[in-house]
Coordinates of C-alpha atoms in Angstrom, one line a residue:
M1 CA 183.8 -8.0 98.5
F2 CA 183.0 -7.5 102.2
P3 CA 185.5 -8.6 104.9
Y4 CA 184.8 -11.4 107.3
A5 CA 184.3 -10.6 111.0
A6 CA 184.3 -13.5 113.4
P7 CA 181.0 -13.8 115.3
V8 CA 182.6 -13.4 118.7
R9 CA 179.5 -12.0 120.4
D10 CA 177.3 -14.8 119.0
L11 CA 179.8 -17.5 120.1
Q12 CA 180.0 -15.9 123.6
F13 CA 176.2 -16.0 123.9
V14 CA 176.1 -19.8 123.1
L15 CA 179.0 -20.6 125.4
A16 CA 178.0 -18.4 128.3
D17 CA 174.2 -18.0 128.1
L18 CA 173.0 -21.2 126.5
L19 CA 175.6 -23.6 127.8
D20 CA 176.4 -21.7 131.0
H21 CA 180.1 -22.6 130.4
R22 CA 179.2 -26.1 131.4
S23 CA 182.4 -27.6 130.1
L24 CA 184.4 -25.3 132.3
S25 CA 182.8 -26.9 135.4
L26 CA 184.5 -30.2 134.6
P27 CA 187.6 -30.9 136.7
A28 CA 189.7 -31.4 133.6
F29 CA 189.3 -27.7 132.8
A30 CA 189.7 -26.3 136.3
E31 CA 192.3 -23.8 135.1
A32 CA 190.1 -22.4 132.4
S33 CA 187.8 -19.5 133.1
P34 CA 185.1 -17.4 131.3
E35 CA 187.7 -14.7 131.0
L36 CA 190.1 -17.1 129.3
V37 CA 187.3 -18.2 126.9
D38 CA 186.7 -14.6 125.9
A39 CA 190.5 -14.0 125.4
V40 CA 190.8 -17.1 123.2
L41 CA 187.8 -16.1 121.1
D42 CA 189.2 -12.5 120.7
E43 CA 192.6 -13.8 119.6
A44 CA 191.2 -16.4 117.2
A45 CA 189.0 -13.7 115.7
K46 CA 192.1 -11.6 114.9
L47 CA 193.8 -14.6 113.2
A48 CA 190.6 -15.4 111.2
G49 CA 189.7 -11.8 110.2
D50 CA 193.2 -10.3 109.7
V51 CA 195.3 -13.2 108.4
W52 CA 193.1 -16.0 107.0
G53 CA 190.1 -14.1 105.7
P54 CA 191.8 -11.8 103.3
L55 CA 193.3 -14.9 101.4
N56 CA 189.9 -16.5 100.8
A57 CA 189.1 -14.9 97.5
S58 CA 192.7 -14.8 96.2
G59 CA 193.2 -18.5 97.1
D60 CA 190.0 -19.4 95.2
R61 CA 191.2 -17.5 92.1
Q62 CA 194.7 -18.8 92.1
G63 CA 194.1 -22.4 93.3
C64 CA 196.8 -25.0 93.8
E65 CA 199.4 -26.2 91.2
R66 CA 201.0 -29.6 90.9
R67 CA 204.7 -29.3 90.0
H68 CA 206.5 -31.8 87.7
D69 CA 208.2 -33.4 90.7
G70 CA 204.8 -34.3 92.2
G71 CA 204.9 -31.5 94.8
V72 CA 202.0 -29.1 95.2
T73 CA 202.3 -25.3 95.4
L74 CA 199.6 -23.6 97.5
P75 CA 198.1 -20.2 96.7
D76 CA 200.1 -17.2 97.7
G77 CA 200.0 -16.5 101.4
F78 CA 198.5 -19.9 102.4
A79 CA 201.7 -21.4 103.8
S80 CA 202.6 -18.3 105.9
A81 CA 199.0 -18.0 107.1
Y82 CA 199.1 -21.7 108.2
Q83 CA 202.5 -21.0 110.0
A84 CA 200.9 -18.1 111.8
Y85 CA 198.2 -20.6 113.0
V86 CA 200.9 -23.0 114.2
E87 CA 203.1 -20.4 115.9
G88 CA 200.0 -19.2 117.8
G89 CA 199.6 -22.7 119.3
W90 CA 196.1 -23.0 117.8
N91 CA 196.6 -26.6 116.5
G92 CA 196.7 -28.0 120.0
I93 CA 193.9 -26.0 121.5
G94 CA 191.6 -29.0 122.1
V95 CA 194.3 -31.6 122.6
S96 CA 195.1 -32.8 126.1
E97 CA 198.1 -31.5 127.9
A98 CA 199.4 -35.0 128.3
L99 CA 199.8 -35.1 124.5
G100 CA 201.4 -31.7 124.3
G101 CA 198.3 -29.7 123.7
Q102 CA 196.6 -26.9 125.6
G103 CA 193.9 -29.1 127.1
L104 CA 191.0 -26.7 126.5
P105 CA 187.4 -27.9 126.1
E106 CA 186.2 -29.3 122.8
V107 CA 183.5 -26.6 122.8
M108 CA 186.1 -23.9 122.6
A109 CA 188.1 -25.7 119.9
S110 CA 184.8 -26.0 117.9
A111 CA 184.2 -22.3 118.3
V112 CA 187.6 -21.5 117.0
Q113 CA 187.2 -23.9 114.1
E114 CA 184.0 -22.1 113.1
M115 CA 185.9 -18.8 112.8
L116 CA 188.7 -20.3 110.8
H117 CA 186.4 -22.1 108.4
G118 CA 184.3 -19.0 108.0
A119 CA 187.4 -17.0 107.2
N120 CA 188.9 -19.5 104.8
M121 CA 187.3 -22.9 104.4
A122 CA 190.0 -24.2 102.0
L123 CA 192.8 -23.4 104.4
G124 CA 190.7 -24.6 107.4
L125 CA 190.6 -28.1 106.0
C126 CA 194.3 -28.7 106.6
P127 CA 194.2 -28.6 110.5
M128 CA 190.8 -30.3 110.5
L129 CA 192.3 -33.4 108.9
T130 CA 195.3 -33.2 111.2
A131 CA 193.0 -33.1 114.3
G132 CA 191.5 -36.4 113.1
A133 CA 194.9 -37.9 112.7
I134 CA 195.8 -36.9 116.2
E135 CA 192.7 -38.6 117.6
A136 CA 193.4 -41.9 115.6
L137 CA 197.0 -42.0 116.6
A138 CA 196.4 -41.1 120.2
H139 CA 193.8 -43.7 120.7
H140 CA 195.2 -46.6 118.6
G141 CA 198.9 -46.0 117.9
S142 CA 201.7 -47.9 119.7
D143 CA 203.8 -46.1 122.2
E144 CA 206.7 -46.0 119.6
L145 CA 204.5 -44.4 116.9
K146 CA 203.1 -41.8 119.3
A147 CA 206.6 -41.0 120.6
R148 CA 207.9 -40.5 117.0
Y149 CA 205.0 -38.7 115.4
L150 CA 202.4 -37.4 117.7
D151 CA 204.3 -34.3 119.1
K152 CA 204.7 -32.8 115.6
L153 CA 201.1 -33.5 114.7
V154 CA 199.9 -31.8 117.9
E155 CA 202.2 -28.9 117.3
G156 CA 201.0 -28.6 113.7
S157 CA 204.5 -28.6 112.2
W158 CA 203.5 -31.8 110.5
T159 CA 200.0 -32.4 109.0
G160 CA 197.8 -35.5 108.7
T161 CA 195.6 -37.0 106.0
M162 CA 192.9 -39.6 105.8
N163 CA 193.2 -42.1 102.9
L164 CA 190.1 -44.2 102.4
T165 CA 188.6 -43.7 98.9
E166 CA 189.9 -45.6 95.9
P167 CA 188.6 -45.4 92.3
Q168 CA 186.5 -48.5 92.8
A169 CA 185.8 -48.0 96.5
G170 CA 183.9 -45.0 97.5
S171 CA 181.5 -45.3 100.4
D172 CA 181.8 -49.1 100.2
L173 CA 185.2 -49.5 101.8
S174 CA 184.9 -53.3 101.8
R175 CA 186.2 -53.0 98.2
V176 CA 189.6 -51.4 99.2
R177 CA 192.4 -53.0 97.2
T178 CA 195.6 -51.1 98.5
R179 CA 198.0 -53.8 99.7
A180 CA 200.3 -53.8 102.7
V181 CA 202.9 -56.6 102.6
P182 CA 204.9 -57.3 105.7
C183 CA 208.6 -56.8 105.4
A184 CA 211.1 -59.5 106.1
P185 CA 212.0 -59.9 109.8
D186 CA 215.6 -58.7 109.2
E187 CA 214.3 -55.4 107.6
G188 CA 212.1 -54.2 110.5
D189 CA 208.6 -54.1 111.8
F190 CA 206.9 -52.4 109.0
Y191 CA 204.9 -53.0 105.8
R192 CA 205.3 -51.9 102.2
L193 CA 202.1 -50.4 100.7
S194 CA 201.1 -50.3 97.1
G195 CA 197.9 -48.8 95.6
Q196 CA 196.1 -45.6 94.8
K197 CA 193.9 -43.3 96.9
I198 CA 191.8 -40.5 95.5
F199 CA 190.2 -37.4 96.9
I200 CA 192.8 -37.0 99.6
T201 CA 192.4 -33.6 101.2
W202 CA 195.7 -31.7 101.6
G203 CA 197.4 -34.9 100.5
E204 CA 200.4 -32.9 99.3
H205 CA 201.4 -29.3 99.9
D206 CA 204.3 -27.0 100.7
A207 CA 203.1 -25.6 104.1
V208 CA 205.0 -28.1 106.3
E209 CA 208.1 -30.3 106.0
N210 CA 206.3 -33.7 106.5
I211 CA 202.8 -35.1 106.0
L212 CA 201.5 -38.3 107.8
H213 CA 199.1 -40.3 105.8
L214 CA 196.7 -42.7 107.6
V215 CA 195.9 -45.3 105.0
L216 CA 193.4 -48.2 104.8
A217 CA 194.9 -51.3 103.2
R218 CA 194.8 -55.1 103.1
T219 CA 197.5 -57.5 104.1
P220 CA 198.1 -60.5 101.8
D221 CA 196.3 -63.0 104.1
A222 CA 193.4 -60.7 105.0
P223 CA 189.9 -61.9 104.5
E224 CA 187.5 -60.1 102.0
G225 CA 185.2 -57.4 103.3
N226 CA 185.5 -54.9 106.1
K227 CA 187.3 -57.3 108.5
G228 CA 190.2 -57.6 106.2
I229 CA 191.1 -53.9 106.3
S230 CA 193.9 -52.5 108.5
L231 CA 195.1 -49.0 109.2
F232 CA 198.7 -47.9 108.5
L233 CA 200.7 -44.7 109.1
V234 CA 202.7 -43.8 106.0
P235 CA 204.9 -40.7 106.3
K236 CA 205.9 -38.6 103.3
F237 CA 209.4 -38.5 104.8
L238 CA 210.6 -41.3 107.0
V239 CA 211.7 -40.2 110.5
N240 CA 215.0 -41.1 112.0
D241 CA 215.5 -42.3 115.6
D242 CA 216.7 -38.8 116.6
G243 CA 213.5 -37.2 115.2
S244 CA 215.2 -35.8 112.1
L245 CA 213.7 -36.4 108.6
G246 CA 215.2 -39.2 106.6
E247 CA 214.6 -40.4 103.1
R248 CA 211.6 -39.6 101.0
N249 CA 209.0 -42.4 101.2
D250 CA 207.5 -44.1 98.1
V251 CA 204.3 -42.0 98.0
V252 CA 203.7 -39.4 95.4
C253 CA 200.9 -37.0 94.3
A254 CA 199.9 -38.2 90.9
S255 CA 197.4 -35.4 90.2
I256 CA 195.2 -32.8 91.9
E257 CA 191.5 -32.5 91.3
H258 CA 189.9 -29.5 89.5
K259 CA 186.9 -28.9 91.7
L260 CA 183.7 -26.8 91.9
G261 CA 185.0 -25.0 95.0
I262 CA 187.6 -25.0 97.7
H263 CA 190.2 -24.3 95.1
G264 CA 192.8 -23.4 97.7
S265 CA 192.6 -26.9 99.2
P266 CA 194.8 -29.4 97.3
T267 CA 192.6 -32.6 96.7
C268 CA 195.1 -35.2 95.6
T269 CA 195.3 -38.6 94.0
L270 CA 198.1 -40.4 95.9
S271 CA 200.1 -43.3 94.5
F272 CA 201.7 -45.6 97.0
G273 CA 204.5 -48.0 96.0
E274 CA 205.4 -47.0 92.5
Q275 CA 209.0 -48.1 93.3
D276 CA 209.8 -50.5 96.1
G277 CA 206.6 -49.9 98.1
A278 CA 205.7 -47.1 100.5
I279 CA 206.9 -47.9 104.1
G280 CA 204.0 -48.0 106.5
F281 CA 203.4 -48.8 110.1
L282 CA 200.4 -50.7 111.5
V283 CA 198.2 -48.6 113.7
G284 CA 196.2 -50.6 116.2
D285 CA 195.1 -54.1 115.6
A286 CA 195.3 -55.9 112.2
G287 CA 191.9 -56.2 110.6
R288 CA 190.4 -53.4 112.7
G289 CA 191.3 -50.5 110.4
L290 CA 187.8 -49.3 109.8
N291 CA 187.1 -49.3 113.6
H292 CA 190.2 -47.3 114.2
M293 CA 189.5 -44.9 111.3
F294 CA 186.1 -44.1 112.6
T295 CA 187.8 -42.5 115.5
M296 CA 189.2 -40.1 113.0
M297 CA 185.9 -39.8 111.0
N298 CA 183.7 -39.0 113.9
E299 CA 186.0 -36.1 114.8
A300 CA 185.9 -35.0 111.2
R301 CA 182.1 -35.3 110.8
H302 CA 181.4 -33.0 113.7
K303 CA 183.9 -30.5 112.3
V304 CA 182.4 -30.7 108.8
G305 CA 179.2 -29.5 110.4
I306 CA 181.1 -26.7 112.1
Q307 CA 182.7 -25.9 108.7
G308 CA 179.3 -25.5 107.1
I309 CA 178.2 -23.2 109.8
G310 CA 181.3 -21.1 109.3
V311 CA 180.5 -20.6 105.6
A312 CA 176.9 -19.9 106.4
E313 CA 178.0 -17.2 108.8
R314 CA 180.2 -15.6 106.1
A315 CA 177.4 -15.8 103.5
C316 CA 175.0 -14.2 106.0
Q317 CA 177.4 -11.3 106.8
H318 CA 178.1 -10.8 103.1
A319 CA 174.4 -10.7 102.2
V320 CA 173.5 -8.3 105.0
A321 CA 176.3 -5.9 104.1
Y322 CA 175.3 -6.0 100.4
A323 CA 171.6 -5.4 101.1
A324 CA 172.4 -2.4 103.3
D325 CA 174.6 -1.0 100.5
R326 CA 172.5 -1.7 97.4
S327 CA 170.0 1.1 96.6
Q328 CA 167.0 0.1 94.6
G329 CA 163.3 1.1 94.7
R330 CA 161.3 2.9 97.3
T331 CA 159.5 2.0 100.5
P332 CA 155.7 1.9 100.4
A333 CA 153.9 5.2 100.9
Y334 CA 152.9 4.3 104.5
R335 CA 156.6 3.8 105.3
G336 CA 157.6 7.1 103.8
G337 CA 157.8 6.4 100.0
E338 CA 161.5 7.3 100.0
P339 CA 164.3 5.8 97.9
C340 CA 165.8 2.8 99.8
T341 CA 168.3 0.0 99.9
I342 CA 167.1 -3.5 99.2
S343 CA 167.3 -4.3 102.9
E344 CA 164.0 -2.3 103.2
H345 CA 162.1 -4.7 100.9
L346 CA 160.3 -7.4 102.9
D347 CA 161.1 -10.3 100.6
V348 CA 164.8 -9.5 101.0
R349 CA 164.4 -9.1 104.7
R350 CA 162.7 -12.5 104.8
M351 CA 165.8 -14.0 103.1
L352 CA 168.2 -12.2 105.5
V353 CA 166.4 -13.2 108.7
S354 CA 166.1 -16.7 107.4
M355 CA 169.9 -16.9 106.8
R356 CA 170.6 -15.3 110.2
S357 CA 168.2 -17.4 112.3
R358 CA 169.2 -20.7 110.7
T359 CA 172.9 -19.9 111.2
D360 CA 172.4 -19.0 114.8
A361 CA 170.4 -22.2 115.4
L362 CA 172.9 -24.5 113.7
R363 CA 175.8 -22.9 115.7
A364 CA 173.9 -23.5 119.0
L365 CA 173.2 -27.2 118.2
A366 CA 176.8 -27.9 117.1
L367 CA 178.3 -26.3 120.2
Y368 CA 175.8 -28.1 122.4
C369 CA 177.1 -31.4 120.8
A370 CA 180.7 -30.3 121.5
A371 CA 179.8 -29.7 125.1
E372 CA 178.3 -33.2 125.3
L373 CA 181.6 -34.5 123.9
D374 CA 183.4 -32.7 126.8
V375 CA 181.2 -34.4 129.3
A376 CA 181.6 -37.8 127.7
R377 CA 185.4 -37.5 127.8
H378 CA 186.0 -35.7 131.1
H379 CA 183.1 -36.1 133.6
E380 CA 184.1 -37.8 136.8
D381 CA 180.9 -39.9 136.9
A382 CA 181.0 -42.9 134.5
A383 CA 177.2 -42.9 134.1
M384 CA 177.3 -39.2 133.1
R385 CA 180.1 -39.9 130.6
Q386 CA 178.1 -42.7 129.0
A387 CA 174.9 -40.7 128.8
A388 CA 176.7 -37.8 127.2
Q389 CA 178.5 -40.1 124.7
V390 CA 175.3 -41.7 123.6
R391 CA 173.7 -38.3 123.1
A392 CA 176.7 -36.9 121.2
E393 CA 176.6 -40.0 118.9
V394 CA 173.0 -39.3 118.0
L395 CA 173.7 -35.6 117.5
I396 CA 176.9 -36.0 115.3
P397 CA 175.1 -37.2 112.1
V398 CA 172.5 -34.4 112.6
V399 CA 175.2 -31.7 113.1
K400 CA 177.2 -33.0 110.0
A401 CA 174.3 -33.5 107.6
F402 CA 171.7 -30.9 108.6
S403 CA 174.3 -28.1 109.1
T404 CA 175.9 -28.7 105.7
D405 CA 172.6 -29.1 103.8
Q406 CA 171.4 -25.8 105.4
A407 CA 174.8 -24.1 104.7
V408 CA 174.3 -24.8 101.0
D409 CA 170.8 -23.3 101.1
I410 CA 172.0 -20.3 103.1
A411 CA 174.8 -19.6 100.7
S412 CA 172.4 -20.0 97.8
L413 CA 170.1 -17.4 99.5
G414 CA 173.1 -15.2 99.8
V415 CA 173.5 -15.3 96.0
Q416 CA 169.8 -14.5 95.6
V417 CA 170.1 -11.5 97.9
H418 CA 172.8 -10.1 95.6
G419 CA 170.5 -10.7 92.5
G420 CA 172.4 -10.7 89.2
M421 CA 175.6 -9.5 91.0
G422 CA 175.5 -12.7 93.1
F423 CA 176.1 -14.7 89.9
I424 CA 179.2 -12.7 89.2
E425 CA 182.4 -14.1 90.8
E426 CA 183.8 -10.7 91.7
T427 CA 181.2 -10.1 94.5
G428 CA 182.3 -13.3 96.3
A429 CA 178.8 -14.6 97.0
A430 CA 179.2 -17.4 94.4
Q431 CA 182.4 -18.7 96.0
M432 CA 180.6 -19.4 99.3
L433 CA 178.0 -21.5 97.4
R434 CA 180.7 -23.3 95.5
D435 CA 182.8 -24.0 98.6
A436 CA 179.8 -25.1 100.7
R437 CA 178.6 -27.6 98.2
I438 CA 181.3 -30.2 99.0
A439 CA 180.4 -30.4 102.7
P440 CA 177.3 -32.5 102.3
I441 CA 179.4 -35.0 100.3
Y442 CA 182.7 -35.7 102.0
E443 CA 183.3 -37.5 105.3
G444 CA 180.3 -39.7 104.5
T445 CA 177.6 -38.2 102.3
N446 CA 174.6 -36.8 104.1
G447 CA 172.5 -39.8 103.0
I448 CA 175.0 -42.0 104.9
Q449 CA 174.6 -39.7 107.9
A450 CA 170.8 -40.1 107.7
L451 CA 171.2 -43.9 107.5
D452 CA 173.5 -43.8 110.6
L453 CA 170.8 -41.9 112.5
A454 CA 167.7 -43.9 111.3
G455 CA 169.5 -47.2 111.3
R456 CA 172.4 -47.6 113.7
K457 CA 171.6 -44.9 116.3
L458 CA 167.9 -45.4 116.6
Q459 CA 167.9 -49.2 116.4
R460 CA 170.6 -49.8 119.0
D461 CA 168.6 -48.3 121.9
D462 CA 165.1 -48.4 120.5
G463 CA 165.2 -44.6 120.1
A464 CA 165.9 -43.9 123.8
A465 CA 168.6 -41.3 123.3
L466 CA 166.6 -39.3 120.8
A467 CA 163.5 -39.6 122.9
A468 CA 165.4 -38.0 125.8
L469 CA 166.3 -35.1 123.5
I470 CA 162.7 -34.7 122.5
D471 CA 161.8 -34.6 126.3
D472 CA 164.1 -31.6 126.5
V473 CA 162.4 -30.0 123.6
E474 CA 159.0 -30.4 125.2
A475 CA 160.4 -29.0 128.5
T476 CA 161.6 -25.9 126.6
A477 CA 158.2 -25.5 124.9
A478 CA 156.5 -25.7 128.3
A479 CA 158.9 -22.9 129.6
L480 CA 158.0 -20.7 126.6
G481 CA 154.3 -21.4 127.2
A482 CA 154.6 -20.2 130.8
H483 CA 156.2 -16.9 129.8
A484 CA 153.8 -14.1 128.9
E485 CA 156.1 -12.6 126.3
L486 CA 157.1 -15.8 124.6
S487 CA 154.0 -18.0 124.9
G488 CA 153.3 -17.6 121.2
L489 CA 156.4 -19.7 120.4
A490 CA 155.3 -22.7 122.5
P491 CA 152.6 -24.4 120.3
E492 CA 154.8 -24.7 117.2
L493 CA 157.8 -26.0 119.1
A494 CA 155.6 -28.5 121.0
A495 CA 154.0 -29.7 117.8
G496 CA 157.4 -30.2 116.2
A497 CA 158.4 -32.4 119.1
Q498 CA 155.2 -34.4 118.7
D499 CA 155.9 -34.8 115.0
L500 CA 159.4 -36.0 115.7
R501 CA 158.3 -38.5 118.3
A502 CA 155.7 -39.9 116.0
C503 CA 158.1 -40.3 113.1
V504 CA 160.7 -42.0 115.3
A505 CA 158.1 -44.5 116.4
Q506 CA 157.2 -45.1 112.7
V507 CA 160.8 -45.7 111.6
L508 CA 161.4 -48.0 114.5
E509 CA 158.2 -50.0 113.9
E510 CA 158.6 -50.4 110.1
G511 CA 162.4 -50.9 110.5
R512 CA 161.7 -54.1 112.4
D513 CA 159.8 -55.7 109.5
S514 CA 161.7 -58.8 108.6
E515 CA 161.0 -58.3 104.9
R516 CA 160.8 -54.6 104.2
G517 CA 162.7 -53.2 107.2
L518 CA 165.9 -52.3 105.5
D519 CA 164.0 -50.5 102.7
A520 CA 161.9 -48.6 105.2
V521 CA 165.0 -47.3 107.0
Q522 CA 166.6 -46.2 103.7
A523 CA 163.4 -44.5 102.5
Y524 CA 162.7 -42.7 105.7
A525 CA 166.3 -41.8 106.8
T526 CA 166.7 -38.4 105.0
P527 CA 163.3 -36.9 105.9
L528 CA 163.7 -38.1 109.5
L529 CA 167.1 -36.4 109.8
S530 CA 165.7 -33.2 108.3
L531 CA 162.8 -33.2 110.8
T532 CA 165.2 -34.0 113.7
G533 CA 167.5 -31.1 112.6
H534 CA 164.6 -28.6 112.4
V535 CA 163.2 -29.6 115.7
L536 CA 166.5 -29.6 117.6
C537 CA 167.6 -26.3 116.1
A538 CA 164.2 -24.7 117.0
W539 CA 164.7 -26.1 120.5
Q540 CA 168.0 -24.2 120.7
M541 CA 166.4 -21.0 119.5
G542 CA 163.6 -21.4 122.1
L543 CA 166.3 -21.5 124.7
A544 CA 167.9 -18.5 123.1
A545 CA 164.6 -16.6 123.3
L546 CA 164.3 -17.4 127.0
K547 CA 167.8 -16.1 127.7
A548 CA 167.4 -13.0 125.6
Q549 CA 164.1 -12.1 127.2
A550 CA 165.5 -12.6 130.6
A551 CA 168.4 -10.2 129.8
I552 CA 165.9 -7.6 128.5
E553 CA 163.8 -7.9 131.6
A554 CA 166.9 -7.5 133.8
G555 CA 167.3 -4.1 132.2
S556 CA 169.7 -4.7 129.3
S557 CA 169.2 -2.4 126.3
D558 CA 171.7 -4.3 124.2
D559 CA 170.2 -4.6 120.7
F560 CA 171.8 -8.0 120.4
Y561 CA 169.1 -9.6 122.6
R562 CA 166.3 -8.0 120.5
R563 CA 167.9 -9.5 117.4
K564 CA 168.0 -12.9 119.1
L565 CA 164.3 -12.7 119.8
V566 CA 163.6 -11.9 116.1
A567 CA 165.8 -14.8 115.0
A568 CA 164.1 -17.2 117.5
D569 CA 160.6 -16.1 116.4
F570 CA 161.5 -16.7 112.7
A571 CA 163.2 -20.1 113.4
I572 CA 160.2 -21.5 115.4
R573 CA 157.2 -20.0 113.6
Q574 CA 158.4 -19.8 110.0
W575 CA 161.3 -22.2 109.6
L576 CA 160.2 -25.1 111.8
P577 CA 157.0 -25.6 109.8
E578 CA 159.1 -26.4 106.8
G579 CA 160.7 -29.2 108.7
R580 CA 157.4 -30.4 110.2
A581 CA 156.3 -31.2 106.6
Q582 CA 158.7 -34.1 106.7
R583 CA 156.1 -36.0 108.8
R584 CA 153.8 -36.0 105.8
I585 CA 156.5 -37.4 103.7
L586 CA 157.1 -40.3 106.1
E587 CA 153.4 -41.0 106.5
A588 CA 153.1 -41.2 102.7
G589 CA 155.2 -44.4 102.8
F590 CA 157.8 -45.6 100.3
Q591 CA 155.9 -47.9 97.9
G592 CA 156.3 -45.3 95.2
L593 CA 160.1 -45.6 95.5
L594 CA 159.9 -49.4 95.1
D595 CA 157.7 -49.0 92.0
I596 CA 160.1 -46.6 90.2
D597 CA 162.5 -47.9 87.6
A598 CA 165.3 -45.4 88.3
T599 CA 167.0 -46.3 85.0
R600 CA 164.1 -45.0 83.0
L601 CA 163.3 -41.6 84.7

């Protein structure tokens, strides 16, 4: 088992070289500096590598245990590792100072998140859900709710959860049955909830004294469908007027799931209202619960993409270290014919450089998206904020879905590099594959993300936001073409941009068909998202090549830049062609899918 080392240099390259510390130029971050960025990354790397990382394997082996009283015991060391995170002030890093946070850019918070998820994905899920709860409460909670609950969430001394799914209501939340009955006027301004929620990440645990559940439920007079769903805050312990904890609320962990991976993360079935009803407080407007919850889900979807990248980075490090250590075979005669490690075999090298180049590309795209979120939230010019928001909304389903799909494949390649030893749990390679596999499923399956891109995001502006991104890809291809050392990368990147533009036009055109439009969008959504991810990641690696080559020409002898050129070359000339094949899939149409009887396959 090889230790995890946070990729500080790679993160610095994206923030400083590719993004030119763009977020720091916003007035909201006037007190931040590149030196502060470096200091934050260094300290986060210590927490990730020294405190969280060593618990990853032991937490996987031990897992969580539900006690007879409904409480959940975390793996040894998890609670203290989480407290070290809280005591370091990490939970509020990206939260505004007005809400008690540190007010640093989203792009920095995302970089820190990657390190923590790379070190220990199961533990990293806890603050990820709390961040979403902070967003939902800050945007939609009443002044009274924010005064009573928000400080503790921002601090991290209380954690938050998101309660959507029910046994009969998975992705179709219109089928939610949990009920919220208003209390009598003389009791107070609250509701009593009853029902069951499943797959609740960190729904019960012993790392903090209180847990705040954000719950979708229906009031008795609510209409059927999405418009009848409201959002409620249900604390594990009620909170007194002086801020102290009061009585235990009527919410209990009925069971915890036994999962393929992330064993250190308690995934709970929560029962509300087994006694008198769980006391809950309306968040935002009645009947707009889904709208309010999406504030939380958009935050979480971007972070799930970051999470996948963290696991991919760890898998890459693990595979590189193993390949450099494992002796097997000899080099060809023309390379000396000597005994060698498997890192000398070109098929293994192909796997390793594929893992590295893809991980670097995914990181760059995810942090670019985070920087757009910073602009959308903090730029002084309203038009700039709007443009950045639209671009970020197009990117989020790509970051979530493409990053997590690729993370599974990267972790699988990591197992392959290990050979038979990768299939043995003791080496640690299998855990990364098992852990990564959930990421394409939760916070909206990747098929739903693809439908969001091909349906909602493209249709609302006739593809204008994605077309603007393609313009940037083509500009980078032109810059590569004008550079003597990098011109060989230009044709493939330009061709990828052309493929994507053509496929967007096809999806838009066929999606307008009054009879077959919905089927066309569903059939084309996943290959379109895959093509989009490949092209935009290759674009980021083209930018990386330009920056690395400029540093070399300026006299740098840092091997880091040479490795960036190798990664960029592979991403554009060997990985992007796999994505470009998606155009052939779209051009083949979808009649075959209509003709299939899926029950007789």
